[in-house]
XYZ file of C-alpha atoms in Angstrom:
407
model
C 161.257 -10.064 36.824
C 161.931 -6.317 37.442
C 160.826 -4.692 40.404
C 158.395 -1.874 40.018
C 157.291 0.454 42.977
C 153.476 0.768 42.566
C 153.645 4.220 44.008
C 156.029 5.420 41.484
C 154.150 3.647 38.650
C 150.973 5.645 39.377
C 152.752 8.652 39.698
C 154.516 8.225 36.261
C 151.297 7.221 34.642
C 149.522 10.520 36.107
C 152.466 12.517 34.784
C 152.151 10.916 31.175
C 148.505 11.869 31.068
C 149.155 15.298 31.804
C 151.991 15.599 29.072
C 149.716 14.009 26.626
C 146.924 16.253 27.431
C 149.330 19.211 26.775
C 150.106 17.651 23.148
C 146.452 17.713 22.560
C 146.471 21.465 23.358
C 144.192 21.015 26.316
C 144.648 21.929 29.946
C 142.135 19.010 30.896
C 139.288 17.114 29.341
C 136.589 19.628 29.162
C 133.726 17.040 28.435
C 132.659 16.122 31.864
C 129.034 14.925 32.272
C 128.681 16.531 35.706
C 125.797 18.921 35.952
C 126.658 22.628 34.976
C 125.830 23.857 38.584
C 124.842 27.156 37.292
C 127.736 27.498 35.047
C 125.802 29.256 32.018
C 129.027 29.189 29.753
C 128.450 25.585 28.888
C 124.545 25.899 28.304
C 123.737 26.041 24.530
C 120.446 26.754 22.925
C 116.983 26.156 24.406
C 115.727 29.887 23.721
C 112.052 29.031 23.342
C 112.165 26.561 26.254
C 113.862 29.167 28.488
C 111.350 31.885 27.378
C 108.407 29.236 28.393
C 109.914 28.715 31.591
C 110.367 32.431 32.399
C 106.488 33.002 31.447
C 105.610 30.231 33.780
C 107.572 31.756 36.423
C 106.343 35.225 36.003
C 102.951 34.081 35.903
C 103.061 32.185 38.994
C 104.523 35.263 40.875
C 101.429 37.043 39.982
C 99.242 34.263 41.342
C 98.577 32.181 38.023
C 100.453 28.970 38.822
C 100.810 26.223 36.192
C 103.065 23.445 37.127
C 105.118 22.145 34.204
C 106.750 18.684 32.919
C 110.059 18.992 31.345
C 110.186 15.928 28.960
C 112.627 14.524 26.443
C 114.871 11.454 25.594
C 117.603 10.358 27.871
C 120.780 12.709 27.662
C 118.665 15.604 25.967
C 119.655 18.057 28.923
C 116.677 18.095 31.228
C 118.829 17.981 34.371
C 120.693 20.778 32.994
C 117.512 22.684 32.536
C 116.278 21.916 36.151
C 119.921 23.236 37.277
C 119.334 26.637 35.395
C 115.913 26.912 36.829
C 117.211 26.318 40.618
C 119.932 29.127 40.071
C 117.738 31.514 38.272
C 115.017 31.482 40.857
C 117.552 31.218 43.995
C 118.784 34.474 42.874
C 115.214 35.889 42.893
C 115.017 34.838 46.719
C 112.551 31.918 46.084
C 112.436 28.903 48.090
C 113.812 26.151 45.891
C 114.616 22.689 46.082
C 116.045 20.032 43.856
C 115.158 16.544 44.159
C 115.461 13.110 42.427
C 112.465 10.769 42.318
C 114.646 7.365 41.849
C 114.632 4.609 44.333
C 112.658 6.179 47.099
C 109.465 5.312 48.874
C 106.996 8.009 49.119
C 107.720 8.679 52.647
C 111.084 8.866 52.247
C 110.392 11.586 49.179
C 108.417 13.684 51.400
C 111.050 13.592 54.197
C 113.777 14.599 51.650
C 111.386 17.387 50.480
C 110.928 18.641 53.865
C 114.391 18.410 54.768
C 115.711 20.121 51.695
C 113.320 23.064 52.144
C 114.773 23.513 55.627
C 118.457 23.177 54.672
C 118.491 24.950 51.367
C 116.258 27.726 52.342
C 115.662 28.183 56.099
C 118.980 26.874 57.765
C 122.257 28.338 56.967
C 125.253 26.179 56.150
C 126.595 26.300 59.837
C 123.213 25.060 60.992
C 121.820 28.330 62.456
C 118.265 29.739 61.251
C 118.500 32.620 58.942
C 117.656 35.974 60.668
C 114.214 36.410 58.693
C 112.918 33.226 60.096
C 113.966 33.696 63.928
C 110.494 34.004 65.082
C 109.690 30.598 64.035
C 112.579 29.024 65.463
C 111.022 26.790 68.057
C 108.966 24.793 65.399
C 111.844 24.830 62.801
C 114.579 23.577 65.222
C 112.069 20.567 66.203
C 111.846 19.511 62.631
C 115.486 20.073 61.996
C 116.626 17.950 64.882
C 114.043 15.097 64.000
C 115.329 15.167 60.372
C 118.990 15.841 60.805
C 119.955 12.059 60.510
C 117.376 11.040 58.105
C 119.994 9.853 55.494
C 121.189 7.194 57.869
C 117.768 5.957 59.041
C 114.606 7.433 58.671
C 113.205 8.323 62.180
C 110.151 5.923 63.052
C 108.714 8.597 65.306
C 108.091 10.985 62.538
C 104.520 9.739 60.806
C 103.864 10.685 57.364
C 100.849 12.627 58.507
C 103.040 14.840 60.636
C 105.337 15.478 57.618
C 102.668 16.617 55.604
C 101.630 19.011 58.353
C 104.946 20.306 58.943
C 105.277 20.821 55.092
C 102.123 22.791 55.256
C 103.157 24.874 58.145
C 106.557 25.991 56.304
C 104.618 26.851 53.059
C 101.694 28.618 54.826
C 103.273 30.152 57.917
C 107.108 30.517 57.326
C 107.465 31.172 53.563
C 107.215 34.945 52.285
C 103.907 35.228 50.806
C 105.506 37.317 47.774
C 107.867 34.515 47.168
C 107.318 31.005 45.449
C 108.324 27.602 46.893
C 109.770 25.951 43.634
C 110.093 22.250 43.623
C 112.265 20.586 41.087
C 111.941 16.632 40.439
C 114.177 14.877 38.268
C 113.591 11.131 37.001
C 109.854 11.668 37.969
C 108.957 8.705 35.741
C 109.909 6.797 39.129
C 106.394 7.858 40.303
C 104.582 6.044 37.656
C 104.107 2.725 39.707
C 101.061 1.733 41.938
C 103.508 1.885 45.127
C 103.518 5.871 44.463
C 99.785 6.168 44.219
C 99.543 7.845 47.562
C 102.260 10.265 46.810
C 100.710 11.347 43.603
C 97.345 11.905 45.548
C 99.430 13.967 48.070
C 100.797 15.905 45.122
C 97.283 16.379 43.685
C 96.554 18.716 46.710
C 99.910 19.793 47.397
C 100.536 21.448 43.850
C 97.111 23.305 44.324
C 98.445 25.214 47.174
C 99.071 28.800 46.676
C 102.768 29.825 46.255
C 104.058 26.395 45.199
C 105.556 25.858 41.516
C 106.782 22.483 40.573
C 108.684 21.332 37.352
C 108.875 17.522 36.757
C 111.484 16.071 34.346
C 111.168 12.917 32.597
C 110.641 10.798 29.550
C 108.258 12.085 26.610
C 105.729 9.739 27.901
C 106.055 11.162 31.562
C 102.274 12.625 31.847
C 100.788 9.517 30.133
C 102.734 7.393 32.598
C 101.699 9.649 35.653
C 98.007 9.844 34.728
C 97.733 6.100 34.153
C 98.438 5.739 37.833
C 96.562 8.845 39.115
C 94.384 10.473 36.571
C 93.824 13.738 38.624
C 97.482 14.606 38.314
C 97.069 15.793 34.841
C 95.113 18.774 35.845
C 97.803 19.875 38.496
C 100.501 19.705 35.607
C 98.994 21.394 32.693
C 102.347 22.838 30.952
C 104.599 20.379 28.841
C 107.932 21.698 27.809
C 109.344 19.444 25.256
C 113.173 19.450 24.912
C 114.161 18.561 21.320
C 117.700 17.723 20.035
C 120.038 20.492 19.572
C 120.356 21.817 16.125
C 123.545 21.054 14.054
C 124.636 24.750 14.632
C 124.024 24.177 18.548
C 125.864 20.947 18.540
C 128.954 22.390 16.938
C 128.822 25.378 19.587
C 128.463 22.965 22.423
C 131.831 21.341 21.376
C 133.399 24.577 20.610
C 132.528 26.224 23.942
C 134.006 23.379 26.066
C 137.095 23.199 23.824
C 137.837 27.013 24.180
C 137.417 26.651 27.930
C 140.218 24.053 28.044
C 142.515 25.216 25.191
C 146.202 25.904 25.838
C 147.522 29.085 24.206
C 147.627 29.153 20.472
C 145.090 26.367 20.036
C 142.733 26.757 16.950
C 138.869 26.530 17.247
C 138.086 22.738 17.303
C 141.700 21.406 18.296
C 142.676 18.515 19.040
C 139.959 17.422 16.727
C 140.084 17.456 12.909
C 137.156 19.138 11.044
C 136.120 15.643 9.762
C 136.313 14.298 13.294
C 133.812 17.139 14.301
C 131.548 16.419 11.686
C 131.347 12.891 12.466
C 130.494 13.557 16.032
C 127.716 15.775 15.139
C 126.355 13.492 12.388
C 126.264 10.520 14.690
C 125.130 11.975 17.967
C 122.042 13.452 16.495
C 121.893 16.581 18.631
C 121.944 14.485 21.984
C 124.053 16.670 24.431
C 124.977 13.582 26.523
C 126.110 11.679 23.526
C 128.007 14.470 21.952
C 129.892 15.040 25.466
C 130.461 11.257 25.880
C 132.013 10.935 22.521
C 134.284 13.798 22.555
C 135.396 12.674 26.079
C 136.118 8.854 25.059
C 137.793 10.197 21.795
C 140.093 12.279 23.981
C 140.856 9.361 26.449
C 141.677 7.165 23.419
C 144.175 9.710 22.058
C 145.861 9.842 25.379
C 146.268 6.165 25.402
C 147.838 6.245 22.013
C 149.892 9.311 22.534
C 148.275 11.259 19.689
C 148.439 14.876 18.975
C 145.311 14.980 16.669
C 141.856 13.264 17.069
C 140.682 12.097 13.421
C 137.540 10.627 12.198
C 138.901 7.093 12.919
C 139.387 7.653 16.577
C 135.914 9.081 16.859
C 134.613 5.797 14.977
C 136.500 4.047 17.666
C 135.007 6.073 20.427
C 131.485 5.697 19.140
C 132.126 1.913 18.970
C 133.543 1.607 22.340
C 130.668 3.621 23.783
C 128.048 1.576 21.814
C 125.945 4.803 21.619
C 124.645 4.591 18.022
C 121.280 6.425 18.022
C 119.478 3.174 17.278
C 120.617 1.814 20.531
C 120.051 5.048 22.478
C 116.255 4.696 21.004
C 115.995 1.142 22.163
C 117.234 1.943 25.639
C 114.776 4.673 25.707
C 111.534 2.650 24.650
C 109.242 0.814 27.237
C 109.517 -2.818 27.230
C 106.053 -2.928 25.328
C 107.261 -0.398 22.623
C 110.632 -2.256 22.248
C 108.579 -5.514 21.665
C 106.820 -3.750 18.844
C 109.713 -2.195 17.087
C 111.456 -5.664 17.242
C 108.371 -7.281 15.808
C 108.324 -4.695 13.001
C 112.068 -5.853 12.380
C 111.119 -9.419 12.163
C 108.363 -8.338 9.525
C 111.098 -6.618 7.186
C 111.023 -3.018 8.985
C 107.525 -2.084 8.113
C 104.205 -3.436 9.255
C 100.457 -2.517 9.607
C 98.664 -2.732 12.930
C 96.838 -5.841 11.684
C 100.144 -7.556 11.061
C 101.801 -6.522 14.293
C 98.700 -7.559 16.089
C 98.492 -11.023 14.663
C 102.319 -11.551 15.105
C 102.286 -10.362 18.637
C 98.977 -11.836 19.677
C 97.675 -8.626 21.032
C 94.858 -6.349 20.357
C 94.974 -4.013 17.455
C 93.893 -1.087 20.037
C 96.951 -1.844 22.110
C 99.184 -1.887 19.365
C 97.854 1.256 17.777
C 98.132 3.170 20.832
C 101.842 2.063 21.188
C 102.518 2.820 17.435
C 101.031 6.324 18.036
C 103.460 7.155 21.053
C 106.515 5.617 19.050
C 105.475 7.652 15.991
C 105.003 10.889 17.906
C 108.371 10.611 19.412
C 109.923 10.196 15.886
C 111.324 6.829 16.122
C 108.984 5.306 13.483
C 106.814 6.799 10.696
C 103.785 5.824 8.581
C 102.781 5.824 4.916
C 99.794 4.729 3.186
C 99.970 2.107 0.583
C 96.436 1.916 -1.285
C 93.985 1.105 1.721
C 96.775 0.001 4.066
C 98.689 2.384 6.424
C 102.246 0.935 7.175
C 104.342 2.003 10.010
C 108.125 2.086 9.211
C 111.311 1.828 11.119
C 113.208 4.894 11.171
C 116.822 4.745 9.694
C 118.449 4.558 13.083
C 116.409 1.548 14.226
C 117.042 -0.157 11.009
C 120.491 0.120 11.267
C 120.524 -1.684 14.830
C 117.607 -4.264 14.081
C 118.216 -5.080 10.592
C 122.057 -5.220 10.264
C 121.921 -7.165 7.123
C 119.679 -4.903 5.388
């Protein structure tokens, strides 16, 4: 056996990746899934959604607050939209906090909210209070001291009632009345569970306070999910901003912008991808930004492994197979367990069925089946047709490809 120094092996492997990347006329792989963090050169489309957000912000600055839900399927760009809001409002001098609702208890979330208001808006990076808030320093420093190690273990001596009072103090006393406190919450569907009822009840009163504007991001059924747990929350979040898939033109633009940023000198528009490869990506990814980015990234990875200089349709097909991200699979991943059960039952019944047929097959009430079908239909994953006196619900092409493979 030939001796191989592991350190040299790693270094040679790293160098070979760089050399292959240059063969592809790229300085680096530009298809990163990381948040754009205010880098607007990679942000594509969304003109109507941005305009609506601008109108909501403008109205809130003049006393007419309407909290909003930003909804859409997985990978559609909700987190990027929250990120854009963060930087846009930060530039205007508003207090802004960006939070994720996943895997936290209500109390932990409130602590995180309070801590982020302090560290992102009131206390500088070096740990000192910003000049404009010095007059409130004793109270602010007391909060900061208690929260400074909250990430390791939540201090048991900071009761939830006090957290809520301290939040109220910051909003009412410390914040400039001419500025807003903007709360951005990603993955807000995580609040749609009974254990979060008290948190939703807190939001019901918190979101009614003057000067607070909240954007919650989640699935297309976010508001239905939240109001099922706490019906009054619907009145506090009256605006719903739907995030549709990118248009074909916008999908091409997304790929082009990222490639241009990474191209070496002399590279053509979509190199190293062939025109057929780009067409395949746009067709298969159905305007879902994350799918486009993942497919392009995986295609580049495969090309590097094979030491190629071009990425053709065959490589893209291999990438899609590797990722397993067909549109149909993405839809199934997005559906709730009850919705998934219904579309699978539709497949068992040949791809189309009436409410009555599904009710008998699943042994559930027609009302329950009808409600789920309406939700799935509204999301565009199934459609309905009338045949005589019967209304049939029919699987979309994407779901048929996954659930009726032999069809």
